[in-house]
Structures are given as structure tokens and as C-alpha cells.
Short mmCIF file of N, CA and C in Angstrom, two decimals:
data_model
loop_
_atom_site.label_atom_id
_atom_site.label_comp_id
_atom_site.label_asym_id
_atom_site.label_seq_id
_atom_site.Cartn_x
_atom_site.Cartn_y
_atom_site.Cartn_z
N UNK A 29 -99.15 88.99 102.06
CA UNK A 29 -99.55 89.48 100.76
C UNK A 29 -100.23 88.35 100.01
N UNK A 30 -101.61 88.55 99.36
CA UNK A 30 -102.53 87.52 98.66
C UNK A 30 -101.89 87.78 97.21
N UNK A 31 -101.06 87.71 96.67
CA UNK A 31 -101.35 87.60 95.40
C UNK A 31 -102.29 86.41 94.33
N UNK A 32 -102.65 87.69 93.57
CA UNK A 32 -104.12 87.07 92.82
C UNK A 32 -104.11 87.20 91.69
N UNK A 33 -103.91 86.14 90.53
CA UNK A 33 -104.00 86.72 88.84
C UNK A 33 -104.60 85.62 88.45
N UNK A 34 -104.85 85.31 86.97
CA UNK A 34 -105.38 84.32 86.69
C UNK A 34 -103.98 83.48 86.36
N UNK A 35 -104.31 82.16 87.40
CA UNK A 35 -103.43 80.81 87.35
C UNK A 35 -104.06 79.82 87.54
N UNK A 36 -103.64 78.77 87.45
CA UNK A 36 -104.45 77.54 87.78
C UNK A 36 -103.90 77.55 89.08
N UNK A 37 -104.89 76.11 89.94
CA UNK A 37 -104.14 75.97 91.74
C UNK A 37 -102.65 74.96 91.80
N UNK A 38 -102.22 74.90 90.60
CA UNK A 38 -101.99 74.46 90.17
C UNK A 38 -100.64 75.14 89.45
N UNK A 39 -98.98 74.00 89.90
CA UNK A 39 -97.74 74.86 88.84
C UNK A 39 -97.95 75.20 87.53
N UNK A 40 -98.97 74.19 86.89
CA UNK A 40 -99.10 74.06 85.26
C UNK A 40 -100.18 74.70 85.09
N UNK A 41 -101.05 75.34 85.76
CA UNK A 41 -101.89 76.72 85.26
C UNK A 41 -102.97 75.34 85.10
N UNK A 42 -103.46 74.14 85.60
CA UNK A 42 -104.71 73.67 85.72
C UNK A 42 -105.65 73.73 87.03
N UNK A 43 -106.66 73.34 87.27
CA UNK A 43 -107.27 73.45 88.49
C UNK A 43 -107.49 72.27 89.15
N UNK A 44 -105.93 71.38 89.52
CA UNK A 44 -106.28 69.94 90.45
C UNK A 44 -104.66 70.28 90.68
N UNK A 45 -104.31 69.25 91.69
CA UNK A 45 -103.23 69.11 92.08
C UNK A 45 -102.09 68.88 91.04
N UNK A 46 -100.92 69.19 91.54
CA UNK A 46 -99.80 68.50 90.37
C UNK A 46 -99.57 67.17 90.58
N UNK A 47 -100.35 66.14 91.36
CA UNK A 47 -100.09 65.07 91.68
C UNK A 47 -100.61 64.74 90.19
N UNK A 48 -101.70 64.93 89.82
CA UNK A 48 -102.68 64.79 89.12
C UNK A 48 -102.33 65.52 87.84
N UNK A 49 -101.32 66.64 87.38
CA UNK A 49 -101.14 67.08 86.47
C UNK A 49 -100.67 65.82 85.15
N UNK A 50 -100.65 66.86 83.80
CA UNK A 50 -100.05 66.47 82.88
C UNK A 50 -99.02 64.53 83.15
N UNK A 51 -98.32 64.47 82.01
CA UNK A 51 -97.15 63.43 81.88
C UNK A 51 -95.81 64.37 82.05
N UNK A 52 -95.80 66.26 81.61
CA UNK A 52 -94.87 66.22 81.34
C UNK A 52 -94.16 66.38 83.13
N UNK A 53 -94.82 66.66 83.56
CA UNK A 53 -94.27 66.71 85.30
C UNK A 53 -93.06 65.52 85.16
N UNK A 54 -93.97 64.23 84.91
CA UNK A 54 -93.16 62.90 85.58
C UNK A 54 -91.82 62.50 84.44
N UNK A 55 -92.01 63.72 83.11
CA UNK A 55 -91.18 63.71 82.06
C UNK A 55 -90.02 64.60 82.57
N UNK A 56 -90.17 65.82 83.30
CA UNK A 56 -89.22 66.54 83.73
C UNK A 56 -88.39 65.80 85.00
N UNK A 57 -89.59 65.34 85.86
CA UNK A 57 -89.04 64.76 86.96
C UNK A 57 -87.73 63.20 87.04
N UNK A 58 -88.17 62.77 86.11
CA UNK A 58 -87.15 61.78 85.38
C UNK A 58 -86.20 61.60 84.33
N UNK A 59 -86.01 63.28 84.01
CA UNK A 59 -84.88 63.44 83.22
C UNK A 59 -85.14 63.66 81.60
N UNK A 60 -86.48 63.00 81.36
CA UNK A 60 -86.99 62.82 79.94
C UNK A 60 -86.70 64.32 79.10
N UNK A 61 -87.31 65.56 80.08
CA UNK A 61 -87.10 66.29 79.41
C UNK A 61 -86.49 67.58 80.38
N UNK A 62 -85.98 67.98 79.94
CA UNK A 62 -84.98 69.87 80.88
C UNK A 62 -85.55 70.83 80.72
N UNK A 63 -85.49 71.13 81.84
CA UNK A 63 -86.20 72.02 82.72
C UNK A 63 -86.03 73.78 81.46
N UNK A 64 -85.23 73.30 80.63
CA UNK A 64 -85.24 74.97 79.67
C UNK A 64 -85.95 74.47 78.54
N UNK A 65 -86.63 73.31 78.46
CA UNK A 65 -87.85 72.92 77.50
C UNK A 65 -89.02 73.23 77.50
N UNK A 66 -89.20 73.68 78.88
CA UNK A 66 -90.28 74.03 79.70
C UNK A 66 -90.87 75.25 79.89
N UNK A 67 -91.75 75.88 79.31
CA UNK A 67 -92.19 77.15 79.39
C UNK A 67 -93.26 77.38 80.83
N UNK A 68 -92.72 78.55 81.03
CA UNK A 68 -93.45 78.58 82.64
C UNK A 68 -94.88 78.66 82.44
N UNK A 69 -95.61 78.58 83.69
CA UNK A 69 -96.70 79.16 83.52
C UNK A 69 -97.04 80.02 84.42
N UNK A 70 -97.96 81.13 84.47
CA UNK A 70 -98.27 81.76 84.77
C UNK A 70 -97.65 81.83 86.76
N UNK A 71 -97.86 80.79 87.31
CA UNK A 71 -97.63 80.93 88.52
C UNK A 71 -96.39 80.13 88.99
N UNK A 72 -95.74 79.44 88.03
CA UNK A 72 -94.16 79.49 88.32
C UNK A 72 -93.68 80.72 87.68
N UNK A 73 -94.36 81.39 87.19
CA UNK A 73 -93.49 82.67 86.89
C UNK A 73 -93.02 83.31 87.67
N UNK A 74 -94.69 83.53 88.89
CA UNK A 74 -94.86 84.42 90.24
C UNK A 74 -93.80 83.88 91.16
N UNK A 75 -93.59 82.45 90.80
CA UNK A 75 -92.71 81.86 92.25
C UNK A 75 -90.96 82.35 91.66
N UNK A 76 -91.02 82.34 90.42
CA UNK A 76 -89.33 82.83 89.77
C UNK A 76 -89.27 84.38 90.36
N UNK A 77 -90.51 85.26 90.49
CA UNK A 77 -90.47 87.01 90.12
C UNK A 77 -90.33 86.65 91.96
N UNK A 78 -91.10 86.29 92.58
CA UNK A 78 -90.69 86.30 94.29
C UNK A 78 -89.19 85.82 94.67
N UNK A 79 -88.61 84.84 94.43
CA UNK A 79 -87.50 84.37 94.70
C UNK A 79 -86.39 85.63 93.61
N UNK A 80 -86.08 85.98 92.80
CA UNK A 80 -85.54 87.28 92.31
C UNK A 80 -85.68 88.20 93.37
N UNK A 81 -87.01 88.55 93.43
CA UNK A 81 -87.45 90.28 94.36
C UNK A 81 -86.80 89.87 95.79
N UNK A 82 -86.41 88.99 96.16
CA UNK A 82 -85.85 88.96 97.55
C UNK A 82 -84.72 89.22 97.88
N UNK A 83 -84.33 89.19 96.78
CA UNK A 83 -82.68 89.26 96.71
C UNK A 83 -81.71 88.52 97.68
N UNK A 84 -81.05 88.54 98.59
CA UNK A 84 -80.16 87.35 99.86
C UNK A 84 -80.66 87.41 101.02
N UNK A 85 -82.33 87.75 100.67
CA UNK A 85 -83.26 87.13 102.34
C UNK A 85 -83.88 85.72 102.03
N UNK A 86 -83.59 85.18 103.47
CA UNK A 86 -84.06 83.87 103.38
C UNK A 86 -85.36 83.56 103.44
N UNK A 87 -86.14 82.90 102.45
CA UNK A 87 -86.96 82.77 102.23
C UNK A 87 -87.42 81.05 101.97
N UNK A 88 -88.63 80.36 102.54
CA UNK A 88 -89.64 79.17 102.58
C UNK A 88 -90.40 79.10 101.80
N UNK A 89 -90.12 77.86 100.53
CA UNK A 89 -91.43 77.91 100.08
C UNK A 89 -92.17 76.68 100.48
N UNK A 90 -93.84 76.93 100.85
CA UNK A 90 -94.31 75.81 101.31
C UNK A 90 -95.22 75.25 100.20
N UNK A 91 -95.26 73.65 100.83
CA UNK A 91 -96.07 73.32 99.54
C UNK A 91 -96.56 71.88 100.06
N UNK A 92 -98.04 71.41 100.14
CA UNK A 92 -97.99 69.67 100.49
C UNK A 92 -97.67 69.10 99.73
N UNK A 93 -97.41 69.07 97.85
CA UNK A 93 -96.66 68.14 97.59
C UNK A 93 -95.45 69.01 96.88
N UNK A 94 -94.63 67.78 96.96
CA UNK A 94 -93.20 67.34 97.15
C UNK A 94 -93.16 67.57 95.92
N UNK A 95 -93.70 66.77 94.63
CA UNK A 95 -93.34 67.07 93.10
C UNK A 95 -93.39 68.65 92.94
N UNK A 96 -94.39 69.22 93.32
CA UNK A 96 -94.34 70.74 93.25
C UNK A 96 -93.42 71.28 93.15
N UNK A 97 -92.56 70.56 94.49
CA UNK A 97 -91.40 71.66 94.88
C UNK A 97 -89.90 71.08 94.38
N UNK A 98 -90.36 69.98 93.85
CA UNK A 98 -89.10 69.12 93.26
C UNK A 98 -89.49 70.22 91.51
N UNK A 99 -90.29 70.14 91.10
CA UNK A 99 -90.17 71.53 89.89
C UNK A 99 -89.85 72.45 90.02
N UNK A 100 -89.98 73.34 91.36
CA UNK A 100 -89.26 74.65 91.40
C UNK A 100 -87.76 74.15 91.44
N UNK A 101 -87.20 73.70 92.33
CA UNK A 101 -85.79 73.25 92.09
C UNK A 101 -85.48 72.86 90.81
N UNK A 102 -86.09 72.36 89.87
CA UNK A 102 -85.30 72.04 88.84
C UNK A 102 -85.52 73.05 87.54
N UNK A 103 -87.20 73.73 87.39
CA UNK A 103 -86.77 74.71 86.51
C UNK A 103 -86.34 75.92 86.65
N UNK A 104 -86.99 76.21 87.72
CA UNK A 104 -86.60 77.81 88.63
C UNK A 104 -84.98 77.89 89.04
N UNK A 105 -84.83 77.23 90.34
CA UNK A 105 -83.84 77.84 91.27
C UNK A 105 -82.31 77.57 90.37
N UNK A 106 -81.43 78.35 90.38
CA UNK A 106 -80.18 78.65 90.17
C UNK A 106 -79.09 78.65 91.10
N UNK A 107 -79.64 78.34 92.67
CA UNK A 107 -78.86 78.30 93.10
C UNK A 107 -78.84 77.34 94.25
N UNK A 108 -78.10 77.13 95.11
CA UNK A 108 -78.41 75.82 95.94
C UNK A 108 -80.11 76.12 97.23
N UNK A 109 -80.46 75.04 97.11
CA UNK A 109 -81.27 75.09 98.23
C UNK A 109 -81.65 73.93 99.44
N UNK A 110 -82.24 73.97 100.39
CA UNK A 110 -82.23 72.70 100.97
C UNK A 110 -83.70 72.24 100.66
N UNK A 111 -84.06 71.34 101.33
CA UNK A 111 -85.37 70.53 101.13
C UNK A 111 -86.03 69.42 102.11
N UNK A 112 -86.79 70.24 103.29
CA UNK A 112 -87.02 69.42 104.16
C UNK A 112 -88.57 68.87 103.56
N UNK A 113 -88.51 67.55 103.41
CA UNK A 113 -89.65 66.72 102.97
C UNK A 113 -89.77 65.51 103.67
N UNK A 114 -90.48 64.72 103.80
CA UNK A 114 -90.56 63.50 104.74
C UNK A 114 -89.38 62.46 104.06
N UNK A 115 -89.00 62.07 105.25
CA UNK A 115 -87.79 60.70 103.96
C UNK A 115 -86.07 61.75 104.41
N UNK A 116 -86.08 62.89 104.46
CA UNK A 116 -84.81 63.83 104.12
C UNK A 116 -84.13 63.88 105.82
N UNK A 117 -82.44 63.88 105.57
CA UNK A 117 -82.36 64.08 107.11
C UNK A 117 -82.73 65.40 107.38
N UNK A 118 -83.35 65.67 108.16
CA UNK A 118 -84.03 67.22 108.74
C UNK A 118 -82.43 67.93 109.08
N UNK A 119 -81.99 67.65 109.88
CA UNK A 119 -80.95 67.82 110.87
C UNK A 119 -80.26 68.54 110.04
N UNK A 120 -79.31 67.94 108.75
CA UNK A 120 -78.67 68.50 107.81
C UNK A 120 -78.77 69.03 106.59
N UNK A 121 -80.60 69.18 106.20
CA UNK A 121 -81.16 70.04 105.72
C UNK A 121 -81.45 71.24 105.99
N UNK A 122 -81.69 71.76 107.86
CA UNK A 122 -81.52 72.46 108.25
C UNK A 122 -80.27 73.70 108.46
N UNK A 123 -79.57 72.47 108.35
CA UNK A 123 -77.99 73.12 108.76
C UNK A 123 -77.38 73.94 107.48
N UNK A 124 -77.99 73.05 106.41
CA UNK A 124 -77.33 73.88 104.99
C UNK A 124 -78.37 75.07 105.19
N UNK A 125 -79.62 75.41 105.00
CA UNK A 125 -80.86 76.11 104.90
C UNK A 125 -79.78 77.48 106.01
N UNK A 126 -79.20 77.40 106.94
CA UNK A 126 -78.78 77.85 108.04
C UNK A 126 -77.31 78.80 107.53
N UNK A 127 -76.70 77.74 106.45
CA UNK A 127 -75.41 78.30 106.34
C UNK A 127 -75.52 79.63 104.70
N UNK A 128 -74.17 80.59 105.06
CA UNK A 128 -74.53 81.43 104.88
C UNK A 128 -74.73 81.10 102.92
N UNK A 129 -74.55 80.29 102.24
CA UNK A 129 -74.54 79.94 100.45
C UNK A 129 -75.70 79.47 100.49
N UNK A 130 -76.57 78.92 101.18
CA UNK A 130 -77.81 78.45 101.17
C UNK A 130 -79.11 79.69 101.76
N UNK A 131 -80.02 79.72 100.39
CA UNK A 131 -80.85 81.31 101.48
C UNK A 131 -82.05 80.43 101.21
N UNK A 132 -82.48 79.47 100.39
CA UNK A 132 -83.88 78.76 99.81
C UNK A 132 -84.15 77.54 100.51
N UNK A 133 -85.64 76.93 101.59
CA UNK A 133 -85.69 75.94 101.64
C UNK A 133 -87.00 75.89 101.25
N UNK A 134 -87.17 74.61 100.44
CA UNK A 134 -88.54 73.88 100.07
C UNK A 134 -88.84 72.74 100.98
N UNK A 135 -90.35 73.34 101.64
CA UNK A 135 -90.61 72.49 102.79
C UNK A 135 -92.00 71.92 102.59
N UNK A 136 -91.70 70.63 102.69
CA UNK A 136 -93.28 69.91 102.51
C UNK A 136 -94.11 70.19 103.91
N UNK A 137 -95.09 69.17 104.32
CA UNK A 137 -96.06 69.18 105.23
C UNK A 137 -95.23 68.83 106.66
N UNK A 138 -94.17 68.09 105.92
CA UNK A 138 -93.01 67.52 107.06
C UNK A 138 -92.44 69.02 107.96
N UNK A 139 -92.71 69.55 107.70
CA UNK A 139 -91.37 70.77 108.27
C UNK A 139 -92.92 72.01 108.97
N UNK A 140 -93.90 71.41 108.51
CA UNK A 140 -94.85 71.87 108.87
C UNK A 140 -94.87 72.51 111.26
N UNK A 141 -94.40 71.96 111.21
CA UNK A 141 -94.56 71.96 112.83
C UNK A 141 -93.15 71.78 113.52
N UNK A 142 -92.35 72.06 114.78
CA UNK A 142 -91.09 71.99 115.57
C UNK A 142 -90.09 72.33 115.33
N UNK A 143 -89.87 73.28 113.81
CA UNK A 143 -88.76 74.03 113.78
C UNK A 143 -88.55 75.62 113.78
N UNK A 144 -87.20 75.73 114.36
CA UNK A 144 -87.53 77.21 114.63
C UNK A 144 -86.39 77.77 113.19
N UNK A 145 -87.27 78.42 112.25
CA UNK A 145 -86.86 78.66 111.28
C UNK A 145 -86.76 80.51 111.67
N UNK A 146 -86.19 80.77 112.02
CA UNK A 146 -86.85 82.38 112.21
C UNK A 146 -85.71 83.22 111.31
N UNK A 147 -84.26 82.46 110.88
CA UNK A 147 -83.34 83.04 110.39
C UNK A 147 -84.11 83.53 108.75
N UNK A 148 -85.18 82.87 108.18
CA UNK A 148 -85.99 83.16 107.28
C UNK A 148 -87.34 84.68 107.29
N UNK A 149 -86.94 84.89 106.84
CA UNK A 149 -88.44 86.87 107.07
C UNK A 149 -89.22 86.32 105.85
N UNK A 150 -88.78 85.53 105.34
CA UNK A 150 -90.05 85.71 103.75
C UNK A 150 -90.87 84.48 103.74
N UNK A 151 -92.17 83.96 103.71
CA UNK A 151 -92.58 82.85 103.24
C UNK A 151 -93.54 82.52 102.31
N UNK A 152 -93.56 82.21 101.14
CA UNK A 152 -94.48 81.64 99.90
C UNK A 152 -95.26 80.61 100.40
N UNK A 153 -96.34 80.75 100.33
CA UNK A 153 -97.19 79.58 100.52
C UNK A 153 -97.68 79.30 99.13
N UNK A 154 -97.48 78.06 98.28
CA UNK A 154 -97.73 78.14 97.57
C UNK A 154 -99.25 76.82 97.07
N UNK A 155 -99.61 76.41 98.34
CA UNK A 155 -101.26 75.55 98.55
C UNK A 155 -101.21 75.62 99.73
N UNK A 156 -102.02 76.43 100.26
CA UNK A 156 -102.44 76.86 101.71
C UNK A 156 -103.00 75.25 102.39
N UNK A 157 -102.91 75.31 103.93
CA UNK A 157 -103.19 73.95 104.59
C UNK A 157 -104.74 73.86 105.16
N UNK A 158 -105.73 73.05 104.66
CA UNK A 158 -107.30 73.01 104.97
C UNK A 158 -107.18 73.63 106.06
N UNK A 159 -106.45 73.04 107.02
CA UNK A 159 -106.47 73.22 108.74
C UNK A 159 -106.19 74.48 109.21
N UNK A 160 -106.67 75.52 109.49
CA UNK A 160 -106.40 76.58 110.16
C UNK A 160 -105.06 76.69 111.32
N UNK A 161 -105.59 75.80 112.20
CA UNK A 161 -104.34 75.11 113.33
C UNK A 161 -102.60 74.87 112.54
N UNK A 162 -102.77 74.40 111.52
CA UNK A 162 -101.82 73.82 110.66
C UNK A 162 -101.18 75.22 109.83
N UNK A 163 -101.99 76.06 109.57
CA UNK A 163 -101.71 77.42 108.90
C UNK A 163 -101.08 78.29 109.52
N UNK A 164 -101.71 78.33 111.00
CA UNK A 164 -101.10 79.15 112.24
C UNK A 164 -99.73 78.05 112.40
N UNK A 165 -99.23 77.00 112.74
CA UNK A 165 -98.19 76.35 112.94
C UNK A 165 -97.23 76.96 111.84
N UNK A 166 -97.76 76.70 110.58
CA UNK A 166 -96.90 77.43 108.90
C UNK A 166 -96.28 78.04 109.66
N UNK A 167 -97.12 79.17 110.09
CA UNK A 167 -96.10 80.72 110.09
C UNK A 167 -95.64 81.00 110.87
N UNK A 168 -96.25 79.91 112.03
CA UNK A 168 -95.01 79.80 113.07
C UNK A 168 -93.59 79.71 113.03
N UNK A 169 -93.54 78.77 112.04
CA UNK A 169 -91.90 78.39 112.04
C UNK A 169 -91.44 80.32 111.87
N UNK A 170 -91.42 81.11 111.27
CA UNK A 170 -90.54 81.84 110.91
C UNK A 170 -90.49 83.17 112.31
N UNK A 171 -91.91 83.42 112.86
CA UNK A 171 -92.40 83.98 113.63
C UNK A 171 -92.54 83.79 114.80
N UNK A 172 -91.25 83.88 115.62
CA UNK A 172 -90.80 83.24 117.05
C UNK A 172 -89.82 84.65 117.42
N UNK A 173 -89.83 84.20 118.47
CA UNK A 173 -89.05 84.96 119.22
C UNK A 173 -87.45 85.29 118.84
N UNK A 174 -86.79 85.85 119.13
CA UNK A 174 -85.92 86.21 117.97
C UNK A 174 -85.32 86.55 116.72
N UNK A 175 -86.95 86.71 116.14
CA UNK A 175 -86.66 87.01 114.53
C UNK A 175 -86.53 88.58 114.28
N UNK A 176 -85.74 88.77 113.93
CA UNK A 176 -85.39 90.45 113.79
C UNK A 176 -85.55 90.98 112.70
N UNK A 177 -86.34 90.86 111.28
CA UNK A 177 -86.83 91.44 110.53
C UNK A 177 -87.96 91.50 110.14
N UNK A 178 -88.94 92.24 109.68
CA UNK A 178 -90.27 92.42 109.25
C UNK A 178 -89.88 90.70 108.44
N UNK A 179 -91.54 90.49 108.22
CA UNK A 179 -91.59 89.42 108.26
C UNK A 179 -93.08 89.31 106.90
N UNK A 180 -92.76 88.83 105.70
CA UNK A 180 -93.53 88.72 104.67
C UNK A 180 -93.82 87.40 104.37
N UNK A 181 -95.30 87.02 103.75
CA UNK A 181 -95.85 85.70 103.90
C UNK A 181 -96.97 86.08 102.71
N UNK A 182 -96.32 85.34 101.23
CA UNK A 182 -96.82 85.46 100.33
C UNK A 182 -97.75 84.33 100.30
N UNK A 183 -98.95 84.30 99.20
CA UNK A 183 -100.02 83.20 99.05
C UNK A 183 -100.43 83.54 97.96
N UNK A 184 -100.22 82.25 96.90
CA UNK A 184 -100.83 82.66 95.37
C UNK A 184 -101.69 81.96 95.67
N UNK A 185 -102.88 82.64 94.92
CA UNK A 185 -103.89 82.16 94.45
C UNK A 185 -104.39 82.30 93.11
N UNK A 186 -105.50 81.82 92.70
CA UNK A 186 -105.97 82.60 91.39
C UNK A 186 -107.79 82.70 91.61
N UNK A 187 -108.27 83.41 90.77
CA UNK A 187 -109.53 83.58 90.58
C UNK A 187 -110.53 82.82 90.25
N UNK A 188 -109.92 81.57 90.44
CA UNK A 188 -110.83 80.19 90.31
C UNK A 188 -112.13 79.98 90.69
N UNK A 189 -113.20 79.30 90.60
CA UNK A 189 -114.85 79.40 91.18
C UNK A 189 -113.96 78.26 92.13
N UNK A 190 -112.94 77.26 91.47
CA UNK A 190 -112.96 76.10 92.91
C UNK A 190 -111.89 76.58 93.94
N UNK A 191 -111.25 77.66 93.77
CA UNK A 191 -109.86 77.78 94.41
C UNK A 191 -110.97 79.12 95.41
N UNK A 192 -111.92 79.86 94.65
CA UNK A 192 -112.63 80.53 95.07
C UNK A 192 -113.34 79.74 96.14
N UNK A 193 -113.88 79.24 96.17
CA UNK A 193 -114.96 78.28 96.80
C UNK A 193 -113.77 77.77 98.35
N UNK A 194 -112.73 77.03 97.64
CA UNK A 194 -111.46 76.43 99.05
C UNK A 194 -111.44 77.78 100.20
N UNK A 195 -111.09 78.79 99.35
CA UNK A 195 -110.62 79.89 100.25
C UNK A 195 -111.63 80.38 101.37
N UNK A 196 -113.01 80.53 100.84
CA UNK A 196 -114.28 80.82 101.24
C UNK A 196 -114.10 79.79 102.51
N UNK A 197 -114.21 78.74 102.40
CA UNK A 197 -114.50 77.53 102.64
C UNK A 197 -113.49 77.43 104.43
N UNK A 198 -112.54 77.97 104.13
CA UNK A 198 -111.22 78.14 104.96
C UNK A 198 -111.28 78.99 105.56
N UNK A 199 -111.55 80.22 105.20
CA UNK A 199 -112.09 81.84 106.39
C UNK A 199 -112.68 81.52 107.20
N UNK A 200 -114.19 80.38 106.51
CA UNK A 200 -114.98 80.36 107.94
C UNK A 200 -114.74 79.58 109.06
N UNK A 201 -113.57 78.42 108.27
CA UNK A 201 -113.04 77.72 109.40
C UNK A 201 -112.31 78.60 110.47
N UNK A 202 -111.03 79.49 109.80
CA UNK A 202 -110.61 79.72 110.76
C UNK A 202 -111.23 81.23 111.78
N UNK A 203 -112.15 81.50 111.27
CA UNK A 203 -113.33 82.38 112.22
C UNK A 203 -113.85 81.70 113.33
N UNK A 204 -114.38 80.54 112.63
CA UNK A 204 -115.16 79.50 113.31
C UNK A 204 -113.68 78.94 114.72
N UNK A 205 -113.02 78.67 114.82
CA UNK A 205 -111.84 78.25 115.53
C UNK A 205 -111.28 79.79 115.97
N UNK A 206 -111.24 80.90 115.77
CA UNK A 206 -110.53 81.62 116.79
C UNK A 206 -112.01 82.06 117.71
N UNK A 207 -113.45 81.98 117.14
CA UNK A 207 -114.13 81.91 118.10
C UNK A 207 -114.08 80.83 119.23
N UNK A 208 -114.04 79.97 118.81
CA UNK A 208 -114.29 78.87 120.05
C UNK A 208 -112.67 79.20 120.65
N UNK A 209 -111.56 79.06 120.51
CA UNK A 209 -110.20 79.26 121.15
C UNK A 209 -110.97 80.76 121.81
N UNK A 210 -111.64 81.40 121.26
CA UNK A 210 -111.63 83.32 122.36
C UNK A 210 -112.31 82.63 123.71
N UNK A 211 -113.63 81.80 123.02
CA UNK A 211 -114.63 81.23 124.32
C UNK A 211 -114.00 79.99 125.25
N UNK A 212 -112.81 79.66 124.83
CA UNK A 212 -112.47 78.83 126.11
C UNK A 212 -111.06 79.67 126.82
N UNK A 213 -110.64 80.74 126.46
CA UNK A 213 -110.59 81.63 127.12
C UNK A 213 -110.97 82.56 127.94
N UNK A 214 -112.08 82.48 127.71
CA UNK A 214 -113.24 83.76 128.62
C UNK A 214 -113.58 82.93 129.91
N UNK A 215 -113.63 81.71 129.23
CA UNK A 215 -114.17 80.68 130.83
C UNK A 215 -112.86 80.26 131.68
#
């Protein structure tokens, strides 16, 4: 599912990374200010209304950066989650993500590839990966062999000319790459 409204590419409704956002990010992120000071915007709203609508299916949200997803944990989620990011033990991030009080993991670029997440049916992408190869890996994790429920894979976007332009930009890649993968098949 593409969901599409007007947001920035961006948690804070701008059009650059949150690396790059505002002060108040690095104000929330360090305690300065709480997370109920904070009025959502438009597309942490979408990520609060998805994590609600799921109700106790396990669900991934992906994201390349880490502050991103260190904001959903602190203004959003209510309830425990794990967090595989580079730096984190995988092993026992997994294991909570696995057990039955834990249904939420926030996964950076790290978790991107070699795990078999399949106990998860739902996944938010919430900044899609340039790499096509890397996109197909994404949805790998959940989409393996043994996964026994329909299987949903959300992607916000917004109506941006530059978020417009990325997306464009990304189709033809991955057109461009399942052609050549069809033609070294045929030979």
C-alpha cells in the first residue's frame, strides 16, 4: 500500500532528511523537551494511525536513519519495542521483537539483509532504499518461507516535485534491473 498525502519526506513535514531537520529533533532526543510537547506532523500521524490499525500483528518499521526511528519510540509508541540498528546486540533485539509483549521493531539499514523476520505480516517503510536489490532484500526479511499470514508493506510518501522526482527516479531503476536479471536468465 503507497500511501500518499501531503507530508514532507521528512518526520517534521520538511523536504530533507531528519538528519538535517530542525534543533527541536536533537531537543527531544536529549531530553530538552517531551515527547507530549510535540505536535505531530502530518506523517508521524500516519505512522501513530498504522501502528493503532494493526492492532497485536507484528509489524517493522524501516527507516535509514536511526534519529527517525529513535522519534517514533519516544513520541509515538506506548508500548515496548525492540530496535535493531548498527551498534545494538542483534541477537537479543531479536529475541525480545520474537517474544510474545514485544509486537514493534524499528530497524535501521543494519537489519536490512540475513534475518528471517517472517513472525512479522506488516511492514512500514518509512524512506524507501535508492537500491532496488536492497528494497527486494527489505521485504525479504518478512517474506520467506514459513510466513503464514497475508502480508502488508506500507510506504509513505508525499506529493513532493523532489520526493516525486526520487520515486520516478527508482521505478526506472528497478525496471532497468529486473530487465537485465530476466536477460541473464534467458541465456
Amino acid at each position: 500500500k503507497v500511501l500518499e498525502q501531503p507530508m514532507g519526506l521528512s518526520l517534521w513535514g520538511i523536504d530533507e532528511p531528519l538528519e538535517y531537520a530542525p534543533s527541536k529533533v536533537e531537543e527531544l532526543l536529549s531530553g530538552k523537551i517531551r515527547p507530549d510537547q510535540i505536535e505531530l506532523t502530518p506523517r508521524l500521524q500516519e505512522v501513530s494511525d498504522i501502528i493503532c490499525e494493526s492492532g497485536r500483528e507484528k509489524l517493522i518499521i524501516y527507516s535509514p536513519y536511526v534519529k527517525s526511528l529513535e522519534v517514533i519510540k519516544r513520541c509515538i509508541l506506548k508500548e515496548p519495542c525492540s530496535m535493531l540498528i548498527g551498534g545494538c546486540n542483534v541477537t537479543s533485539e531479536l529475541e525480545r521483537f520474537r517474544s510474545e509483549e514485544n509486537r514493534i521493531l524499528l530497524m535501521s539499514s543494519a537489519g536490512e539483509e540475513g534475518h528471517n523476520l517472517q513472525i512479522a505480516s506488516l511492514m512500514l517503510v518509512l524512506s524507501k532504499p535508492y537500491n532496488p536489490a536492497k528494497l527486494s532484500q527489505l521485504f525479504g526479511r518478512i517474506e520467506r518461507k514459513g510466513q503464514s499470514h497475508p502480508m502488508t508493506f506500507y510506504e509513505l510518501r508525499s506529493p513532493s516535485l523532489i520526493e516525486a522526482r526520487i520515486n520516478k527516479i527508482l521505478e526506472k531503476k528497478e525496471k532497468l534491473s529486473e530487465k537485465v536479471l530476466a536477460k541473464r536468465v534467458m541465456e
